[in-house]
Amino acid sequence: AQAIEAPKARACRSASRAMAAVGTLDPTRKISRQVRWLNQNARLQAELSYNDVVDPLSRLDIHEAMKILKDLEEAADRVPNPTSFVHDAAVAAGALDKPAGGYAATIGHQVDPTGKISRQVGWLNRNCSLAEPLAYEMVAGPLSSLGIAAAMTILKEVEEH
């Protein structure tokens, strides 16, 4: 059992380093924390989808992005679709004219269209003893921007090392 666990443990430790190397759209996790807080506390009429708003919000100055999320909080009872509200506000603020976190190639890409990234990240989280689980919402955008083949190659290398 020890011989099996050692390579598995090394692969899992490599997972965190490899995911960090990919980069994120929300490196400070402020957007993630605020979206989570809004979903839990702001009595939104529908859930605010982090995956759908992280890209346009990350293209803005963080203060501008937080103001949009604050505007949603203040108007929560009057906004039937929080995700559209945030996305449209970010676009109106010029989000489509700016690169996100250095990932200019992410413009117009669909995050994890096949679901393969989600499945592989879930597998790594279930089968590896990580210091903390890989955050799908943090790696899906950057991995998707690389294309599914490159993303799966990175995740496969994490598994094998």
XYZ file of C-alpha atoms in Angstrom:
161
model
C 0.000 0.000 0.000
C 2.877 2.372 0.746
C 4.250 2.019 -2.805
C 0.870 2.984 -4.239
C 0.262 5.874 -1.872
C 3.632 7.585 -2.424
C 3.183 8.248 -6.183
C -0.439 9.207 -5.596
C 0.584 11.648 -2.868
C 3.276 13.153 -5.136
C 0.727 13.561 -7.941
C -1.659 15.301 -5.618
C 0.997 17.691 -4.320
C 1.895 18.462 -7.938
C -1.764 19.289 -8.634
C -1.692 22.395 -6.490
C 1.533 23.648 -8.076
C 0.301 22.970 -11.615
C -3.001 24.721 -11.017
C -1.204 27.737 -9.560
C 0.988 27.867 -12.675
C -2.068 28.092 -14.915
C -3.103 31.384 -13.297
C -6.585 32.594 -12.471
C -9.105 35.142 -13.583
C -9.701 36.108 -9.949
C -6.224 35.949 -8.359
C -7.224 37.745 -5.147
C -10.447 35.699 -4.860
C -12.293 38.907 -3.957
C -14.835 38.309 -6.715
C -15.323 34.708 -5.611
C -15.795 35.671 -1.963
C -18.212 38.474 -2.786
C -20.299 36.322 -5.154
C -20.478 33.596 -2.495
C -21.471 36.171 0.147
C -24.162 37.639 -2.105
C -25.602 34.207 -2.849
C -25.722 33.367 0.863
C -26.809 36.693 2.342
C -28.280 39.166 -0.145
C -31.635 37.459 -0.729
C -31.137 37.447 -4.476
C -34.122 36.401 -6.586
C -31.892 33.853 -8.368
C -28.364 32.583 -7.844
C -25.520 34.723 -9.133
C -23.325 32.472 -11.316
C -19.645 32.990 -10.539
C -18.608 31.150 -13.715
C -20.637 33.547 -15.844
C -19.474 36.799 -14.228
C -15.844 36.184 -13.233
C -14.494 36.813 -16.735
C -16.127 40.207 -17.352
C -15.607 41.351 -13.750
C -11.930 40.399 -13.803
C -11.420 42.612 -16.841
C -12.298 45.644 -14.718
C -10.419 47.371 -11.947
C -11.219 45.420 -8.758
C -12.862 48.490 -7.196
C -15.130 48.858 -10.222
C -16.010 45.149 -10.086
C -16.813 45.372 -6.371
C -19.003 48.435 -7.006
C -21.057 46.441 -9.527
C -21.508 43.673 -6.959
C -22.441 46.261 -4.316
C -25.006 47.746 -6.722
C -26.509 44.273 -7.097
C -26.687 43.874 -3.324
C -28.533 47.185 -2.977
C -30.973 46.319 -5.786
C -31.359 42.606 -4.957
C -35.126 42.754 -4.467
C -35.599 44.418 -7.876
C -33.258 42.234 -9.972
C -34.846 39.042 -11.334
C -31.622 37.786 -12.955
C -28.520 38.762 -10.923
C -26.112 37.102 -13.369
C -27.405 39.156 -16.313
C -27.409 42.294 -14.163
C -23.725 41.876 -13.244
C -22.647 40.755 -16.716
C -24.443 43.671 -18.408
C -23.044 46.188 -15.911
C -19.502 44.885 -16.482
C -19.936 45.097 -20.253
C -21.321 48.640 -19.915
C -18.211 49.506 -17.877
C -16.026 48.387 -20.792
C -15.151 44.839 -19.724
C -15.092 43.500 -23.276
C -12.448 46.054 -24.246
C -9.951 44.869 -21.617
C -7.984 41.621 -21.154
C -8.810 39.519 -18.100
C -5.941 38.749 -15.756
C -3.552 38.590 -18.675
C -5.762 36.154 -20.559
C -6.735 38.164 -23.634
C -7.498 34.866 -25.380
C -10.425 34.262 -23.039
C -12.580 36.785 -24.889
C -15.547 34.885 -26.236
C -14.484 31.465 -24.940
C -16.923 29.196 -23.192
C -15.860 27.930 -19.774
C -15.517 24.130 -19.708
C -17.989 23.463 -22.535
C -17.510 19.664 -22.374
C -17.489 19.327 -18.579
C -14.198 17.399 -18.786
C -12.292 19.928 -16.684
C -14.944 19.733 -13.969
C -14.838 15.932 -13.939
C -11.032 15.803 -13.771
C -10.756 18.447 -11.043
C -13.447 16.580 -9.094
C -11.517 13.324 -9.492
C -8.298 14.945 -8.246
C -10.151 16.393 -5.250
C -11.761 13.037 -4.373
C -8.669 10.902 -4.893
C -5.825 13.098 -3.657
C -5.007 14.256 -0.156
C -4.561 17.937 -1.014
C -3.840 20.587 1.584
C -6.993 22.204 0.215
C -9.231 21.139 -2.657
C -8.628 22.525 -6.129
C -11.167 25.288 -6.689
C -12.889 24.515 -9.973
C -14.204 28.072 -10.249
C -10.641 29.348 -10.027
C -9.083 27.056 -12.653
C -11.909 26.406 -15.130
C -11.607 29.734 -16.956
C -7.835 29.711 -17.398
C -7.784 26.025 -18.366
C -10.650 26.551 -20.814
C -8.811 29.453 -22.413
C -5.998 27.037 -23.293
C -8.360 24.713 -25.134
C -9.646 21.359 -23.944
C -6.681 19.362 -25.291
C -4.095 21.503 -23.482
C -6.222 21.639 -20.329
C -6.560 17.865 -20.215
C -2.828 17.477 -20.856
C -2.085 19.661 -17.817
C -4.566 17.788 -15.647
C -3.224 14.430 -16.861
C 0.333 15.524 -16.012
C -0.854 16.477 -12.543
C -2.322 12.992 -12.156
C 0.834 11.251 -13.411
C 3.428 13.230 -11.453
